[in-house]
Short mmCIF file of C-alpha atoms and ligand atoms in Angstrom, two decimals:
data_model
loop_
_atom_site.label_atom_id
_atom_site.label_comp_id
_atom_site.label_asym_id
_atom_site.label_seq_id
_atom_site.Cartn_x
_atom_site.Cartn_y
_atom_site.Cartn_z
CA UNK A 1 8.67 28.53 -11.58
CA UNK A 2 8.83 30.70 -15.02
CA UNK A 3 5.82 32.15 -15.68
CA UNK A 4 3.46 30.90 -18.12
CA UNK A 5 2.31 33.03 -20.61
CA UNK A 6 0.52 30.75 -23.08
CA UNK A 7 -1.13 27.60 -23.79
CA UNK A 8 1.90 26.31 -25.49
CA UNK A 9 4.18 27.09 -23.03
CA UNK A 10 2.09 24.82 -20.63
CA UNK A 11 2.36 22.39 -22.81
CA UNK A 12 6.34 22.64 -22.36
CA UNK A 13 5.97 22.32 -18.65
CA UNK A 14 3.93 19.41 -18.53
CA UNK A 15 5.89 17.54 -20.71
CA UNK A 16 8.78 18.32 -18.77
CA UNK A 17 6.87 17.11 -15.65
CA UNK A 18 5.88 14.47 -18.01
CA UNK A 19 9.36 12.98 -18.82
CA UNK A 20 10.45 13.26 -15.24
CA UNK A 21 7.40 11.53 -14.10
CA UNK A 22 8.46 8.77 -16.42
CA UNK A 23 12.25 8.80 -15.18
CA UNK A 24 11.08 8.00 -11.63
CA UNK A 25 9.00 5.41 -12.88
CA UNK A 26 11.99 3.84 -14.57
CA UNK A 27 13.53 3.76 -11.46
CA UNK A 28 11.04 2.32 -9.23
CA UNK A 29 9.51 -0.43 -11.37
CA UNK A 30 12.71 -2.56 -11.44
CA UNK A 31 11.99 -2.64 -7.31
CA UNK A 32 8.35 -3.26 -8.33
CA UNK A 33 8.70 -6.43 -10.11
CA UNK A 34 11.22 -8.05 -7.64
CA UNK A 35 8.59 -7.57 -4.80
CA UNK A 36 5.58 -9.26 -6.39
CA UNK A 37 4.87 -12.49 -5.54
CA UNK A 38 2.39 -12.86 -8.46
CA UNK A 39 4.51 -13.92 -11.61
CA UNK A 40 1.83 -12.44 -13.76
CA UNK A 41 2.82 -9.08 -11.60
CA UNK A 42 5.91 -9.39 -11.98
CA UNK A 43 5.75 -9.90 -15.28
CA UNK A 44 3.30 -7.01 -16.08
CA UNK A 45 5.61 -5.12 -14.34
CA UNK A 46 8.74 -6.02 -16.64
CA UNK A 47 6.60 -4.97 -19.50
CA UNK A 48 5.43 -1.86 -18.30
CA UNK A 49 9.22 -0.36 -17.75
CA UNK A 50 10.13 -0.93 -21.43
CA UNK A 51 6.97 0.53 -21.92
CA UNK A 52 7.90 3.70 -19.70
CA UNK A 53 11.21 3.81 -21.73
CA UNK A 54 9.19 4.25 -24.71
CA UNK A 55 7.61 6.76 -23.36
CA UNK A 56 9.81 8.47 -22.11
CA UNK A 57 11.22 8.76 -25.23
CA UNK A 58 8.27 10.07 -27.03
CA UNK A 59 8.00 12.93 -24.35
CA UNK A 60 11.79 13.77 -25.60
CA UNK A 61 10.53 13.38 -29.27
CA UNK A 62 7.57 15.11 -28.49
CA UNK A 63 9.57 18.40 -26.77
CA UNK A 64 11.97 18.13 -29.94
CA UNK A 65 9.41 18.88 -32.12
CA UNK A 66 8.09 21.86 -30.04
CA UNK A 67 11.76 23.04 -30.32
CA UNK A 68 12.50 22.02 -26.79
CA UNK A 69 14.46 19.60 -24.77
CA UNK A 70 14.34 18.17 -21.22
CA UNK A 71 14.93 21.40 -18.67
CA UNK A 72 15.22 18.15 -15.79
CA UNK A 73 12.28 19.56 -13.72
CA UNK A 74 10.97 17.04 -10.99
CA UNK A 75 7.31 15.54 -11.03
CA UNK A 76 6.69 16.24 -7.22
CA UNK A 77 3.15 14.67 -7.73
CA UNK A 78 5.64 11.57 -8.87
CA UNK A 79 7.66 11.73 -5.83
CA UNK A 80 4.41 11.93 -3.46
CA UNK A 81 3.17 8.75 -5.19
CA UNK A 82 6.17 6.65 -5.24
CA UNK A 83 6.97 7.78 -1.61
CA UNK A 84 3.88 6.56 -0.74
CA UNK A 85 3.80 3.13 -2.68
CA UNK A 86 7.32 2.54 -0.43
CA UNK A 87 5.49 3.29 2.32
CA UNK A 88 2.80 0.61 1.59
CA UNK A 89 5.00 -2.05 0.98
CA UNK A 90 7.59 -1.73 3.64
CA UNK A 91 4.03 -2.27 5.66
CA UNK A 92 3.65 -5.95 5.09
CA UNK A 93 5.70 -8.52 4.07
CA UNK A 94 6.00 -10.76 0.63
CA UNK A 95 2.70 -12.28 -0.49
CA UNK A 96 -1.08 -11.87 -2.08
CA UNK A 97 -1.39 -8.65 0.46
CA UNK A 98 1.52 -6.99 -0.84
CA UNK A 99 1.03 -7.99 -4.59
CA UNK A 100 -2.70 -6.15 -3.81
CA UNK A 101 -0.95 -2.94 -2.21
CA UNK A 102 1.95 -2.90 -5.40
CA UNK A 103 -1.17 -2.85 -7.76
CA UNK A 104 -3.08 -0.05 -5.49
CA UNK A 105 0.27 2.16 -5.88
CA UNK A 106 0.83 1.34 -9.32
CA UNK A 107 -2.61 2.13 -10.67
CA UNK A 108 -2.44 5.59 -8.58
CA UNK A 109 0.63 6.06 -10.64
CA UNK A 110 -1.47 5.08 -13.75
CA UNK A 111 -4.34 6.93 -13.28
CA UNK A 112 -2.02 9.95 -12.63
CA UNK A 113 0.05 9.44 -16.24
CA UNK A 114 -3.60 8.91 -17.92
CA UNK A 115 -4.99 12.77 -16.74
CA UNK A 116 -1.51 14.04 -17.26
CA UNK A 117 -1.30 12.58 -20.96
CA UNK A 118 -4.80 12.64 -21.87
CA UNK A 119 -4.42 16.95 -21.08
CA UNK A 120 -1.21 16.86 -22.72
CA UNK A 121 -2.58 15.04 -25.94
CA UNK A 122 -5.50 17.57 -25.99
CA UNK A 123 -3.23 20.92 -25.80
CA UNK A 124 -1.60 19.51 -28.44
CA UNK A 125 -4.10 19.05 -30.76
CA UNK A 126 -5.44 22.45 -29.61
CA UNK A 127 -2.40 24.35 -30.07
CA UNK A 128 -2.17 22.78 -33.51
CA UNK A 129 0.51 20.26 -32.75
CA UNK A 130 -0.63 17.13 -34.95
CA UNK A 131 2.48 15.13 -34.38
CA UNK A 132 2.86 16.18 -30.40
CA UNK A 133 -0.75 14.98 -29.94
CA UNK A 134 -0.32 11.59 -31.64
CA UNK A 135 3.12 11.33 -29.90
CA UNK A 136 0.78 11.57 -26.46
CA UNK A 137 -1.95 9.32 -27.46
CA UNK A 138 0.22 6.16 -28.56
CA UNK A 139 1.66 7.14 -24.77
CA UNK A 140 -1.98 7.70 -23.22
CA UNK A 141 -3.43 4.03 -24.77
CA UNK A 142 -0.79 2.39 -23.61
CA UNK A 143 -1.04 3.54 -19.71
CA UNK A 144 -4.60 2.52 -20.69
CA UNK A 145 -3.66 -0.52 -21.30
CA UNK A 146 -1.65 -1.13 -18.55
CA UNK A 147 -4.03 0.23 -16.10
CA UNK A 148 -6.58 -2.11 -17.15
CA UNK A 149 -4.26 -5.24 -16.89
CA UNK A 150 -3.17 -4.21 -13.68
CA UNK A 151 -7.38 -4.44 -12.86
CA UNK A 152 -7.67 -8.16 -14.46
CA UNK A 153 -4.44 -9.56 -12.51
CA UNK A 154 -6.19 -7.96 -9.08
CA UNK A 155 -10.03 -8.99 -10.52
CA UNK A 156 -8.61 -12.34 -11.40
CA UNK A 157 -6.35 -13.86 -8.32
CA UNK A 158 -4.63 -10.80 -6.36
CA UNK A 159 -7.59 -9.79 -4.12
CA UNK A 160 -8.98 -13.20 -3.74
CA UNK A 161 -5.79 -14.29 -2.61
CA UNK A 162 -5.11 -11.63 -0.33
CA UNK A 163 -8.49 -11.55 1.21
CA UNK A 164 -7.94 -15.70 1.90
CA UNK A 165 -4.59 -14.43 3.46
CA UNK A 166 -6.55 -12.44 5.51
CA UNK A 167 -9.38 -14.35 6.90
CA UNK A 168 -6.53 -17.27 7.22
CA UNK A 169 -4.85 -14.88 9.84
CA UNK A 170 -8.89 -13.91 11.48
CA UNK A 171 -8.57 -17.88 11.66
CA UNK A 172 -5.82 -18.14 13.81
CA UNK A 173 -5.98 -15.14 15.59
CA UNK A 174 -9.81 -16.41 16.71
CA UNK A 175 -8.15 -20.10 17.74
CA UNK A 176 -5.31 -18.38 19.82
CA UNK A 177 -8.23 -16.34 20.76
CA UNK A 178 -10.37 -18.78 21.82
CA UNK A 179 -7.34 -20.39 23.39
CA UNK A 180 -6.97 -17.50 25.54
CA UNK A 181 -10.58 -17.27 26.45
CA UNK A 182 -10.72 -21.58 27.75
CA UNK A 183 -7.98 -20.84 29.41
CA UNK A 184 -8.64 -17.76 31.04
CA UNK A 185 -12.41 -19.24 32.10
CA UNK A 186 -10.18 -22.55 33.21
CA UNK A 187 -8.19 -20.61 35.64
CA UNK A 188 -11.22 -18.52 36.47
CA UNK A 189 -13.46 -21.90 37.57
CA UNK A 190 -10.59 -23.19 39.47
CA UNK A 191 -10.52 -20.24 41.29
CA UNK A 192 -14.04 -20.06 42.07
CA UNK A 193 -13.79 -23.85 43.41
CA UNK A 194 -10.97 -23.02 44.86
CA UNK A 195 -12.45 -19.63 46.69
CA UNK A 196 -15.08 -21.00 49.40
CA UNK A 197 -12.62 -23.32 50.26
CA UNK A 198 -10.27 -21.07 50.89
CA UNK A 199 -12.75 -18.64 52.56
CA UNK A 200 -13.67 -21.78 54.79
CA UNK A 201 -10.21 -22.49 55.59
CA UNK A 202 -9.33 -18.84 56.53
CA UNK A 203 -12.74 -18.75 58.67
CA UNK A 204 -11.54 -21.50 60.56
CA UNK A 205 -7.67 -20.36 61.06
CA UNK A 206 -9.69 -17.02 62.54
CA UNK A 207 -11.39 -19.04 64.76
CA UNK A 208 -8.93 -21.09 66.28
CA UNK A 209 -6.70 -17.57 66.69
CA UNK A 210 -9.71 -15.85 68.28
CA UNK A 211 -9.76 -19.23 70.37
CA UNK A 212 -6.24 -19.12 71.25
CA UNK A 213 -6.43 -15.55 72.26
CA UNK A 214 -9.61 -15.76 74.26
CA UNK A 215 -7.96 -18.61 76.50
CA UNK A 216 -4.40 -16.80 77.11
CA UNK A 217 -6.56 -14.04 77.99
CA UNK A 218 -8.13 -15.84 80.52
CA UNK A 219 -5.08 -16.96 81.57
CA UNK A 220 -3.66 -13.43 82.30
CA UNK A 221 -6.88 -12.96 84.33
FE1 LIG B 1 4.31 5.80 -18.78
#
């Protein structure tokens, strides 16, 4: 990494972070939608990567008009969160509890753009940068935006839906349970009826052996 020798030039290098962050996103969100199982998801998911387009392509604007382009730096915070939302949903399969783990990755990923362009937007305006800064804001609502309608699709049916899921798979697992358990105090009855009988029956084998013995020994006498 170059080193940074003023506030401007930080500027540069998030944005650059910025519009790689944004490439990633590009390429993960078509994978998004075709996982959820919500339609609304799915569909706030469409709209979100011509969104991220858009933004993309005010970041490019944005470095333009600080007399910079691109430099095709990678957002390893990006990488770590989109590695991570993989890792969530190759951990349970299609449904309300993977539509509720796509939104917890996703908002990470929005809560991540919102710091990055709300400091972005600010340097801007700091540095003097009126049309960088407003550039960033339209950006920074927008992830806003989506953040919060990412909260009313979980708020309104995603965690409901996923927590029935849930207790309907407590439910069976407590009848198979329970299955286990009648059966398991079945067998163990039987084999408590079954015991003294046995013990009886043994008791008697020993004593017509002991029997037997005791006369061929008096035989041998
Ligand atoms: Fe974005």
């Amino acid at each position: 990494m170059a080193t940074v020798t003023s506030l401007r030039e930080h500027l540069v290098e998030e944005l650059n972070d910025l519009h790689n962050a944004e490439q990633q996103l590009i390429e993960a969100l078509p994978q998004m939608a075709q996982r959820a199982a919500s339609r609304e998801l799915k569909a706030a998911f469409k709209t979100h990567l011509a969104q991220t387009r858009t933004h993309q392509r005010r970041v490019t604007q944005a470095l333009r008009q600080l007399g910079e382009k691109p430099d095709g730096s990678t957002c390893e915070a990006m990488e770590g969160l989109i590695e991570e939302g993989e890792h969530l949903m190759k951990s349970g399969g299609p449904g309300a509890l993977q539509d509720a783990m796509l939104i917890t990755a996703a908002q990470k990923v929005e809560h991540y753009e919102i710091a990055s362009y709300g400091t972005v937007r600010t340097y801007a305006q700091v540095v003097g940068e009126r049309a960088v800064a407003k550039l960033l804001e339209q950006n920074l609502k927008e992830e806003k935006a989506a953040d919060k309608k990412l909260t009313s699709i979980a708020e309104g049916s995603v965690n409901k839906r996923a927590g029935q899921e849930w207790q309907g798979r407590i439910g069976v697992g407590r009848v198979l349970e329970r299955g286990t358990r009648w059966a398991g105090s079945t067998v163990g009855a039987t084999a408590k009826r079954l015991k003294p009988r046995a013990h009886a029956a043994d008791r008697s084998r020993a004593r017509r052996s002991t029997s037997r013995s005791g006369r061929s020994r008096a035989r041998r006498r």
